[in-house]
């Protein structure tokens, strides 16, 4: 009898763990996905997200699906007194999910928190100098992407980037490109690819373009790609993502090989939205 009771208790514990850890979260997510996309949300996107307005109805519908998953799984935290509104949540979610259209995705599966400041903020910064000496200083920032589980954004800069979708500068696209890059385990400009065979051409084209940008910067040449992309390969990937979505015609003309790699990775051609 005692053994029967023991097994009954064990079965009950296993069943409750399965329910709370697996079934209930899954059921809640499905319920969130099935909810109709509110008209107010649609109005907010139409007002703020220039890219959303240019998508086909099928793409808008796919983006809405991704937004629901994103908003269900991520927690927004207001910093320096900023109150998180539906407008902030939606605007960030829509722009972040633009990078996921047409792709197999976990919708930034590792990301849990999005910290939003009203405007650029100051954060402690460590720099490794000559002789291995580490210097500590405060640095002004508009955004950050952490490999662990968080993204940090300055709301005014984020909104400016979303509303001005043709100047090649977009903070949300930049930081969430870093998130995609970090999914591979390190931020190195080589995000996860569907096919292992894609890495060779990706590495060849991007490293060539990266070196060219570094040379152009040293010579003081003006370039379509922001010189900030010459900082390191991770920043290069984030910067070319911004240009790819916001200035695709120019990129296709001036950097055709790079453009082709990005079409292959992102599985969209933003020239259709111009
Ligand atoms: Zn960056």
PDB file of C-alpha atoms and ligand atoms in Angstrom:
ATOM      1  CA  UNK A   1       0.000   0.000   0.000  1.00  0.00           C
ATOM      2  CA  UNK A   2       2.818   2.326   0.934  1.00  0.00           C
ATOM      3  CA  UNK A   3       4.502   1.678  -2.435  1.00  0.00           C
ATOM      4  CA  UNK A   4       1.244   2.319  -4.319  1.00  0.00           C
ATOM      5  CA  UNK A   5       0.860   5.596  -2.479  1.00  0.00           C
ATOM      6  CA  UNK A   6       4.453   6.521  -3.303  1.00  0.00           C
ATOM      7  CA  UNK A   7       3.919   5.915  -7.037  1.00  0.00           C
ATOM      8  CA  UNK A   8       0.615   7.798  -6.981  1.00  0.00           C
ATOM      9  CA  UNK A   9       2.365  10.777  -5.372  1.00  0.00           C
ATOM     10  CA  UNK A  10       5.210  10.656  -7.906  1.00  0.00           C
ATOM     11  CA  UNK A  11       2.737  10.523 -10.804  1.00  0.00           C
ATOM     12  CA  UNK A  12       0.901  13.513  -9.358  1.00  0.00           C
ATOM     13  CA  UNK A  13       4.127  15.518  -9.015  1.00  0.00           C
ATOM     14  CA  UNK A  14       5.216  14.706 -12.589  1.00  0.00           C
ATOM     15  CA  UNK A  15       1.765  15.589 -13.930  1.00  0.00           C
ATOM     16  CA  UNK A  16       1.728  18.931 -12.114  1.00  0.00           C
ATOM     17  CA  UNK A  17       5.253  19.807 -13.324  1.00  0.00           C
ATOM     18  CA  UNK A  18       4.229  19.017 -16.935  1.00  0.00           C
ATOM     19  CA  UNK A  19       1.108  21.137 -16.492  1.00  0.00           C
ATOM     20  CA  UNK A  20       2.763  24.217 -14.940  1.00  0.00           C
ATOM     21  CA  UNK A  21       6.036  24.172 -16.889  1.00  0.00           C
ATOM     22  CA  UNK A  22       4.892  23.008 -20.306  1.00  0.00           C
ATOM     23  CA  UNK A  23       1.136  22.777 -20.915  1.00  0.00           C
ATOM     24  CA  UNK A  24      -0.016  25.983 -19.217  1.00  0.00           C
ATOM     25  CA  UNK A  25       2.587  28.330 -20.857  1.00  0.00           C
ATOM     26  CA  UNK A  26       1.865  26.719 -24.224  1.00  0.00           C
ATOM     27  CA  UNK A  27      -1.886  27.122 -23.745  1.00  0.00           C
ATOM     28  CA  UNK A  28      -1.426  30.786 -22.713  1.00  0.00           C
ATOM     29  CA  UNK A  29       0.708  31.489 -25.785  1.00  0.00           C
ATOM     30  CA  UNK A  30      -1.849  29.852 -28.093  1.00  0.00           C
ATOM     31  CA  UNK A  31      -4.606  31.915 -26.480  1.00  0.00           C
ATOM     32  CA  UNK A  32      -2.584  35.129 -27.034  1.00  0.00           C
ATOM     33  CA  UNK A  33      -1.981  34.197 -30.687  1.00  0.00           C
ATOM     34  CA  UNK A  34      -5.669  33.497 -31.305  1.00  0.00           C
ATOM     35  CA  UNK A  35      -6.794  36.882 -29.960  1.00  0.00           C
ATOM     36  CA  UNK A  36      -7.728  39.292 -32.770  1.00  0.00           C
ATOM     37  CA  UNK A  37      -5.166  42.018 -33.472  1.00  0.00           C
ATOM     38  CA  UNK A  38      -6.782  45.140 -31.887  1.00  0.00           C
ATOM     39  CA  UNK A  39      -7.684  48.090 -34.151  1.00  0.00           C
ATOM     40  CA  UNK A  40      -5.827  50.397 -31.753  1.00  0.00           C
ATOM     41  CA  UNK A  41      -2.631  48.390 -32.282  1.00  0.00           C
ATOM     42  CA  UNK A  42      -3.091  48.618 -36.046  1.00  0.00           C
ATOM     43  CA  UNK A  43      -3.498  52.419 -35.766  1.00  0.00           C
ATOM     44  CA  UNK A  44      -0.337  52.701 -33.669  1.00  0.00           C
ATOM     45  CA  UNK A  45       1.697  50.733 -36.200  1.00  0.00           C
ATOM     46  CA  UNK A  46       0.270  52.754 -39.085  1.00  0.00           C
ATOM     47  CA  UNK A  47       1.232  55.952 -37.275  1.00  0.00           C
ATOM     48  CA  UNK A  48       4.748  54.966 -36.163  1.00  0.00           C
ATOM     49  CA  UNK A  49       6.160  52.075 -38.166  1.00  0.00           C
ATOM     50  CA  UNK A  50       6.772  53.317 -41.702  1.00  0.00           C
ATOM     51  CA  UNK A  51       7.915  49.844 -42.772  1.00  0.00           C
ATOM     52  CA  UNK A  52       4.663  48.248 -41.578  1.00  0.00           C
ATOM     53  CA  UNK A  53       2.655  50.562 -43.827  1.00  0.00           C
ATOM     54  CA  UNK A  54       4.629  49.384 -46.865  1.00  0.00           C
ATOM     55  CA  UNK A  55       4.209  45.628 -46.327  1.00  0.00           C
ATOM     56  CA  UNK A  56       1.767  43.538 -48.364  1.00  0.00           C
ATOM     57  CA  UNK A  57      -1.412  42.439 -46.503  1.00  0.00           C
ATOM     58  CA  UNK A  58       0.049  38.903 -46.202  1.00  0.00           C
ATOM     59  CA  UNK A  59       3.293  40.270 -44.710  1.00  0.00           C
ATOM     60  CA  UNK A  60       1.335  42.515 -42.318  1.00  0.00           C
ATOM     61  CA  UNK A  61      -0.625  39.495 -41.161  1.00  0.00           C
ATOM     62  CA  UNK A  62       2.575  37.471 -40.606  1.00  0.00           C
ATOM     63  CA  UNK A  63       4.116  40.401 -38.727  1.00  0.00           C
ATOM     64  CA  UNK A  64       1.036  40.669 -36.490  1.00  0.00           C
ATOM     65  CA  UNK A  65       1.421  36.976 -35.618  1.00  0.00           C
ATOM     66  CA  UNK A  66       5.089  37.501 -34.686  1.00  0.00           C
ATOM     67  CA  UNK A  67       4.234  40.634 -32.668  1.00  0.00           C
ATOM     68  CA  UNK A  68       1.737  38.681 -30.549  1.00  0.00           C
ATOM     69  CA  UNK A  69       4.376  36.039 -29.719  1.00  0.00           C
ATOM     70  CA  UNK A  70       6.984  38.735 -29.010  1.00  0.00           C
ATOM     71  CA  UNK A  71       4.699  40.714 -26.689  1.00  0.00           C
ATOM     72  CA  UNK A  72       3.580  37.566 -24.886  1.00  0.00           C
ATOM     73  CA  UNK A  73       7.128  36.430 -24.099  1.00  0.00           C
ATOM     74  CA  UNK A  74       9.093  39.646 -23.449  1.00  0.00           C
ATOM     75  CA  UNK A  75       8.976  41.962 -20.468  1.00  0.00           C
ATOM     76  CA  UNK A  76       9.369  45.712 -20.955  1.00  0.00           C
ATOM     77  CA  UNK A  77      10.953  47.752 -18.177  1.00  0.00           C
ATOM     78  CA  UNK A  78      10.749  51.551 -18.102  1.00  0.00           C
ATOM     79  CA  UNK A  79      13.931  53.301 -16.910  1.00  0.00           C
ATOM     80  CA  UNK A  80      14.565  56.855 -15.618  1.00  0.00           C
ATOM     81  CA  UNK A  81      10.842  57.324 -14.954  1.00  0.00           C
ATOM     82  CA  UNK A  82       9.603  56.241 -18.395  1.00  0.00           C
ATOM     83  CA  UNK A  83       6.171  54.604 -18.211  1.00  0.00           C
ATOM     84  CA  UNK A  84       5.880  51.720 -20.663  1.00  0.00           C
ATOM     85  CA  UNK A  85       2.829  52.235 -22.909  1.00  0.00           C
ATOM     86  CA  UNK A  86       1.213  50.040 -25.552  1.00  0.00           C
ATOM     87  CA  UNK A  87       2.717  52.406 -28.122  1.00  0.00           C
ATOM     88  CA  UNK A  88       6.262  51.655 -26.923  1.00  0.00           C
ATOM     89  CA  UNK A  89       5.665  47.893 -26.729  1.00  0.00           C
ATOM     90  CA  UNK A  90       4.064  47.703 -30.172  1.00  0.00           C
ATOM     91  CA  UNK A  91       6.489  49.981 -31.972  1.00  0.00           C
ATOM     92  CA  UNK A  92       9.503  48.055 -30.670  1.00  0.00           C
ATOM     93  CA  UNK A  93       7.910  44.633 -31.247  1.00  0.00           C
ATOM     94  CA  UNK A  94       6.897  45.416 -34.843  1.00  0.00           C
ATOM     95  CA  UNK A  95      10.300  46.743 -35.852  1.00  0.00           C
ATOM     96  CA  UNK A  96      12.158  43.894 -34.136  1.00  0.00           C
ATOM     97  CA  UNK A  97       9.927  41.278 -35.775  1.00  0.00           C
ATOM     98  CA  UNK A  98      10.445  42.849 -39.221  1.00  0.00           C
ATOM     99  CA  UNK A  99      13.797  41.015 -39.173  1.00  0.00           C
ATOM    100  CA  UNK A 100      11.989  37.683 -38.742  1.00  0.00           C
ATOM    101  CA  UNK A 101       9.544  37.727 -41.695  1.00  0.00           C
ATOM    102  CA  UNK A 102       9.659  34.588 -43.887  1.00  0.00           C
ATOM    103  CA  UNK A 103      12.182  32.911 -41.603  1.00  0.00           C
ATOM    104  CA  UNK A 104      12.211  29.909 -39.285  1.00  0.00           C
ATOM    105  CA  UNK A 105      12.397  31.675 -35.927  1.00  0.00           C
ATOM    106  CA  UNK A 106      12.169  31.281 -32.162  1.00  0.00           C
ATOM    107  CA  UNK A 107      11.166  34.996 -32.022  1.00  0.00           C
ATOM    108  CA  UNK A 108      14.330  35.942 -30.101  1.00  0.00           C
ATOM    109  CA  UNK A 109      13.960  32.874 -27.887  1.00  0.00           C
ATOM    110  CA  UNK A 110      16.686  33.837 -25.368  1.00  0.00           C
ATOM    111  CA  UNK A 111      15.573  37.451 -24.999  1.00  0.00           C
ATOM    112  CA  UNK A 112      13.461  38.191 -21.922  1.00  0.00           C
ATOM    113  CA  UNK A 113      13.793  41.902 -21.074  1.00  0.00           C
ATOM    114  CA  UNK A 114      13.680  45.160 -23.013  1.00  0.00           C
ATOM    115  CA  UNK A 115      14.801  48.136 -20.942  1.00  0.00           C
ATOM    116  CA  UNK A 116      13.636  51.464 -22.357  1.00  0.00           C
ATOM    117  CA  UNK A 117      15.043  54.872 -21.407  1.00  0.00           C
ATOM    118  CA  UNK A 118      13.312  58.102 -22.498  1.00  0.00           C
ATOM    119  CA  UNK A 119      16.471  59.269 -24.311  1.00  0.00           C
ATOM    120  CA  UNK A 120      20.202  58.388 -24.579  1.00  0.00           C
ATOM    121  CA  UNK A 121      21.591  57.384 -21.191  1.00  0.00           C
ATOM    122  CA  UNK A 122      24.940  57.058 -19.477  1.00  0.00           C
ATOM    123  CA  UNK A 123      26.354  53.649 -18.505  1.00  0.00           C
ATOM    124  CA  UNK A 124      29.646  52.412 -17.049  1.00  0.00           C
ATOM    125  CA  UNK A 125      32.118  51.269 -19.679  1.00  0.00           C
ATOM    126  CA  UNK A 126      35.351  49.260 -19.437  1.00  0.00           C
ATOM    127  CA  UNK A 127      38.070  49.556 -22.055  1.00  0.00           C
ATOM    128  CA  UNK A 128      41.179  47.423 -22.434  1.00  0.00           C
ATOM    129  CA  UNK A 129      44.106  49.705 -23.209  1.00  0.00           C
ATOM    130  CA  UNK A 130      47.771  49.176 -24.073  1.00  0.00           C
ATOM    131  CA  UNK A 131      49.603  46.793 -21.785  1.00  0.00           C
ATOM    132  CA  UNK A 132      46.334  45.183 -20.707  1.00  0.00           C
ATOM    133  CA  UNK A 133      45.362  48.160 -18.542  1.00  0.00           C
ATOM    134  CA  UNK A 134      41.597  48.367 -18.017  1.00  0.00           C
ATOM    135  CA  UNK A 135      40.137  51.859 -17.779  1.00  0.00           C
ATOM    136  CA  UNK A 136      36.691  52.556 -16.323  1.00  0.00           C
ATOM    137  CA  UNK A 137      34.616  55.443 -17.586  1.00  0.00           C
ATOM    138  CA  UNK A 138      31.025  56.534 -18.164  1.00  0.00           C
ATOM    139  CA  UNK A 139      29.741  56.380 -21.747  1.00  0.00           C
ATOM    140  CA  UNK A 140      26.644  57.900 -23.412  1.00  0.00           C
ATOM    141  CA  UNK A 141      24.563  55.263 -25.226  1.00  0.00           C
ATOM    142  CA  UNK A 142      21.395  54.997 -27.346  1.00  0.00           C
ATOM    143  CA  UNK A 143      21.111  51.212 -27.110  1.00  0.00           C
ATOM    144  CA  UNK A 144      22.686  47.886 -26.186  1.00  0.00           C
ATOM    145  CA  UNK A 145      22.141  44.232 -26.953  1.00  0.00           C
ATOM    146  CA  UNK A 146      23.228  41.662 -24.379  1.00  0.00           C
ATOM    147  CA  UNK A 147      23.930  38.056 -25.170  1.00  0.00           C
ATOM    148  CA  UNK A 148      22.290  36.970 -21.899  1.00  0.00           C
ATOM    149  CA  UNK A 149      18.688  38.100 -22.161  1.00  0.00           C
ATOM    150  CA  UNK A 150      18.233  41.827 -22.622  1.00  0.00           C
ATOM    151  CA  UNK A 151      18.114  44.736 -25.044  1.00  0.00           C
ATOM    152  CA  UNK A 152      18.334  48.373 -23.940  1.00  0.00           C
ATOM    153  CA  UNK A 153      16.881  51.211 -26.043  1.00  0.00           C
ATOM    154  CA  UNK A 154      16.521  54.992 -25.897  1.00  0.00           C
ATOM    155  CA  UNK A 155      12.884  55.557 -26.872  1.00  0.00           C
ATOM    156  CA  UNK A 156      13.308  58.897 -28.682  1.00  0.00           C
ATOM    157  CA  UNK A 157      16.096  57.483 -30.871  1.00  0.00           C
ATOM    158  CA  UNK A 158      14.145  54.276 -31.478  1.00  0.00           C
ATOM    159  CA  UNK A 159      11.023  56.175 -32.556  1.00  0.00           C
ATOM    160  CA  UNK A 160      13.013  58.482 -34.835  1.00  0.00           C
ATOM    161  CA  UNK A 161      14.532  55.466 -36.592  1.00  0.00           C
ATOM    162  CA  UNK A 162      11.189  53.750 -37.064  1.00  0.00           C
ATOM    163  CA  UNK A 163       9.465  56.856 -38.457  1.00  0.00           C
ATOM    164  CA  UNK A 164      12.352  57.767 -40.785  1.00  0.00           C
ATOM    165  CA  UNK A 165      12.700  54.581 -42.748  1.00  0.00           C
ATOM    166  CA  UNK A 166      14.964  55.792 -45.543  1.00  0.00           C
ATOM    167  CA  UNK A 167      17.990  57.387 -43.901  1.00  0.00           C
ATOM    168  CA  UNK A 168      19.814  54.121 -43.156  1.00  0.00           C
ATOM    169  CA  UNK A 169      19.689  54.662 -39.382  1.00  0.00           C
ATOM    170  CA  UNK A 170      17.405  52.519 -37.264  1.00  0.00           C
ATOM    171  CA  UNK A 171      18.276  51.796 -33.628  1.00  0.00           C
ATOM    172  CA  UNK A 172      15.803  48.925 -33.189  1.00  0.00           C
ATOM    173  CA  UNK A 173      16.946  47.117 -36.347  1.00  0.00           C
ATOM    174  CA  UNK A 174      20.547  47.637 -35.195  1.00  0.00           C
ATOM    175  CA  UNK A 175      20.132  46.195 -31.689  1.00  0.00           C
ATOM    176  CA  UNK A 176      17.960  43.280 -32.806  1.00  0.00           C
ATOM    177  CA  UNK A 177      20.425  42.409 -35.571  1.00  0.00           C
ATOM    178  CA  UNK A 178      22.913  42.030 -32.692  1.00  0.00           C
ATOM    179  CA  UNK A 179      20.421  39.684 -31.006  1.00  0.00           C
ATOM    180  CA  UNK A 180      20.293  37.511 -34.145  1.00  0.00           C
ATOM    181  CA  UNK A 181      24.085  37.562 -34.343  1.00  0.00           C
ATOM    182  CA  UNK A 182      24.318  36.529 -30.674  1.00  0.00           C
ATOM    183  CA  UNK A 183      22.063  33.499 -31.229  1.00  0.00           C
ATOM    184  CA  UNK A 184      25.098  31.686 -32.634  1.00  0.00           C
ATOM    185  CA  UNK A 185      26.794  31.936 -29.211  1.00  0.00           C
ATOM    186  CA  UNK A 186      29.041  34.920 -29.916  1.00  0.00           C
ATOM    187  CA  UNK A 187      28.667  38.331 -31.539  1.00  0.00           C
ATOM    188  CA  UNK A 188      30.971  38.026 -34.529  1.00  0.00           C
ATOM    189  CA  UNK A 189      28.926  39.042 -37.573  1.00  0.00           C
ATOM    190  CA  UNK A 190      28.093  35.419 -38.420  1.00  0.00           C
ATOM    191  CA  UNK A 191      24.507  34.685 -37.310  1.00  0.00           C
ATOM    192  CA  UNK A 192      22.968  31.207 -37.424  1.00  0.00           C
ATOM    193  CA  UNK A 193      22.238  30.098 -40.995  1.00  0.00           C
ATOM    194  CA  UNK A 194      19.812  27.450 -42.192  1.00  0.00           C
ATOM    195  CA  UNK A 195      22.463  25.779 -44.346  1.00  0.00           C
ATOM    196  CA  UNK A 196      26.046  25.228 -43.199  1.00  0.00           C
ATOM    197  CA  UNK A 197      27.143  25.713 -46.822  1.00  0.00           C
ATOM    198  CA  UNK A 198      26.046  29.373 -46.657  1.00  0.00           C
ATOM    199  CA  UNK A 199      28.793  30.335 -44.182  1.00  0.00           C
ATOM    200  CA  UNK A 200      31.633  30.198 -46.698  1.00  0.00           C
ATOM    201  CA  UNK A 201      30.212  32.788 -49.116  1.00  0.00           C
ATOM    202  CA  UNK A 202      28.883  34.852 -46.180  1.00  0.00           C
ATOM    203  CA  UNK A 203      32.345  35.033 -44.578  1.00  0.00           C
ATOM    204  CA  UNK A 204      34.061  35.801 -47.904  1.00  0.00           C
ATOM    205  CA  UNK A 205      31.714  38.628 -48.942  1.00  0.00           C
ATOM    206  CA  UNK A 206      31.251  40.233 -45.524  1.00  0.00           C
ATOM    207  CA  UNK A 207      34.922  40.205 -44.580  1.00  0.00           C
ATOM    208  CA  UNK A 208      35.818  41.736 -47.967  1.00  0.00           C
ATOM    209  CA  UNK A 209      33.187  44.477 -47.540  1.00  0.00           C
ATOM    210  CA  UNK A 210      34.257  45.049 -43.930  1.00  0.00           C
ATOM    211  CA  UNK A 211      37.880  45.578 -44.928  1.00  0.00           C
ATOM    212  CA  UNK A 212      36.830  47.961 -47.720  1.00  0.00           C
ATOM    213  CA  UNK A 213      34.782  50.011 -45.237  1.00  0.00           C
ATOM    214  CA  UNK A 214      37.757  50.178 -42.871  1.00  0.00           C
ATOM    215  CA  UNK A 215      39.985  51.420 -45.709  1.00  0.00           C
ATOM    216  CA  UNK A 216      37.387  53.987 -46.816  1.00  0.00           C
ATOM    217  CA  UNK A 217      37.119  55.254 -43.275  1.00  0.00           C
ATOM    218  CA  UNK A 218      40.894  55.631 -42.886  1.00  0.00           C
ATOM    219  CA  UNK A 219      41.018  57.554 -46.184  1.00  0.00           C
ATOM    220  CA  UNK A 220      38.110  59.751 -45.141  1.00  0.00           C
ATOM    221  CA  UNK A 221      35.861  58.609 -48.007  1.00  0.00           C
ATOM    222  CA  UNK A 222      32.122  59.074 -47.518  1.00  0.00           C
ATOM    223  CA  UNK A 223      30.248  55.769 -47.834  1.00  0.00           C
ATOM    224  CA  UNK A 224      26.695  54.464 -47.980  1.00  0.00           C
ATOM    225  CA  UNK A 225      27.469  52.211 -44.989  1.00  0.00           C
ATOM    226  CA  UNK A 226      27.922  54.079 -41.719  1.00  0.00           C
ATOM    227  CA  UNK A 227      31.598  54.205 -40.698  1.00  0.00           C
ATOM    228  CA  UNK A 228      30.563  52.827 -37.302  1.00  0.00           C
ATOM    229  CA  UNK A 229      30.327  49.465 -39.082  1.00  0.00           C
ATOM    230  CA  UNK A 230      34.132  49.468 -39.337  1.00  0.00           C
ATOM    231  CA  UNK A 231      34.386  49.090 -35.526  1.00  0.00           C
ATOM    232  CA  UNK A 232      34.275  45.276 -35.598  1.00  0.00           C
ATOM    233  CA  UNK A 233      32.468  42.461 -37.528  1.00  0.00           C
ATOM    234  CA  UNK A 234      29.495  42.463 -35.113  1.00  0.00           C
ATOM    235  CA  UNK A 235      28.893  46.201 -35.621  1.00  0.00           C
ATOM    236  CA  UNK A 236      29.374  45.713 -39.359  1.00  0.00           C
ATOM    237  CA  UNK A 237      26.517  43.184 -39.464  1.00  0.00           C
ATOM    238  CA  UNK A 238      24.241  45.485 -37.427  1.00  0.00           C
ATOM    239  CA  UNK A 239      25.050  48.498 -39.627  1.00  0.00           C
ATOM    240  CA  UNK A 240      24.567  46.664 -42.939  1.00  0.00           C
ATOM    241  CA  UNK A 241      21.218  45.378 -41.621  1.00  0.00           C
ATOM    242  CA  UNK A 242      20.074  48.984 -41.133  1.00  0.00           C
ATOM    243  CA  UNK A 243      21.178  49.933 -44.654  1.00  0.00           C
ATOM    244  CA  UNK A 244      19.694  46.771 -46.189  1.00  0.00           C
ATOM    245  CA  UNK A 245      16.198  47.546 -44.890  1.00  0.00           C
ATOM    246  CA  UNK A 246      16.244  51.315 -45.240  1.00  0.00           C
ATOM    247  CA  UNK A 247      18.333  51.938 -48.386  1.00  0.00           C
ATOM    248  CA  UNK A 248      18.047  48.696 -50.369  1.00  0.00           C
ATOM    249  CA  UNK A 249      18.188  50.291 -53.840  1.00  0.00           C
ATOM    250  CA  UNK A 250      21.451  52.047 -53.069  1.00  0.00           C
ATOM    251  CA  UNK A 251      22.915  48.952 -51.435  1.00  0.00           C
ATOM    252  CA  UNK A 252      21.942  46.711 -54.352  1.00  0.00           C
ATOM    253  CA  UNK A 253      23.686  49.129 -56.728  1.00  0.00           C
ATOM    254  CA  UNK A 254      26.810  49.874 -54.693  1.00  0.00           C
ATOM    255  CA  UNK A 255      27.267  46.537 -52.871  1.00  0.00           C
ATOM    256  CA  UNK A 256      25.524  43.873 -55.019  1.00  0.00           C
ATOM    257  CA  UNK A 257      27.356  40.882 -53.495  1.00  0.00           C
ATOM    258  CA  UNK A 258      26.619  42.057 -49.948  1.00  0.00           C
ATOM    259  CA  UNK A 259      22.992  42.759 -50.856  1.00  0.00           C
ATOM    260  CA  UNK A 260      22.636  39.237 -52.265  1.00  0.00           C
ATOM    261  CA  UNK A 261      23.981  37.705 -49.045  1.00  0.00           C
ATOM    262  CA  UNK A 262      21.511  39.708 -46.961  1.00  0.00           C
ATOM    263  CA  UNK A 263      18.557  38.752 -49.193  1.00  0.00           C
ATOM    264  CA  UNK A 264      19.625  35.124 -48.674  1.00  0.00           C
ATOM    265  CA  UNK A 265      19.797  35.523 -44.910  1.00  0.00           C
ATOM    266  CA  UNK A 266      16.775  37.758 -44.226  1.00  0.00           C
ATOM    267  CA  UNK A 267      14.619  36.163 -46.934  1.00  0.00           C
ATOM    268  CA  UNK A 268      13.052  39.467 -48.001  1.00  0.00           C
ATOM    269  CA  UNK A 269      13.849  42.044 -50.665  1.00  0.00           C
ATOM    270  CA  UNK A 270      13.151  45.459 -49.084  1.00  0.00           C
ATOM    271  CA  UNK A 271      13.259  47.098 -52.540  1.00  0.00           C
ATOM    272  CA  UNK A 272       9.622  45.951 -52.806  1.00  0.00           C
ATOM    273  CA  UNK A 273       8.744  48.304 -49.952  1.00  0.00           C
ATOM    274  CA  UNK A 274      10.344  51.458 -51.342  1.00  0.00           C
TER     275      UNK A 274
HETATM  276 ZN1  LIG B   1      25.964  47.959 -32.184  1.00  0.00          ZN
END
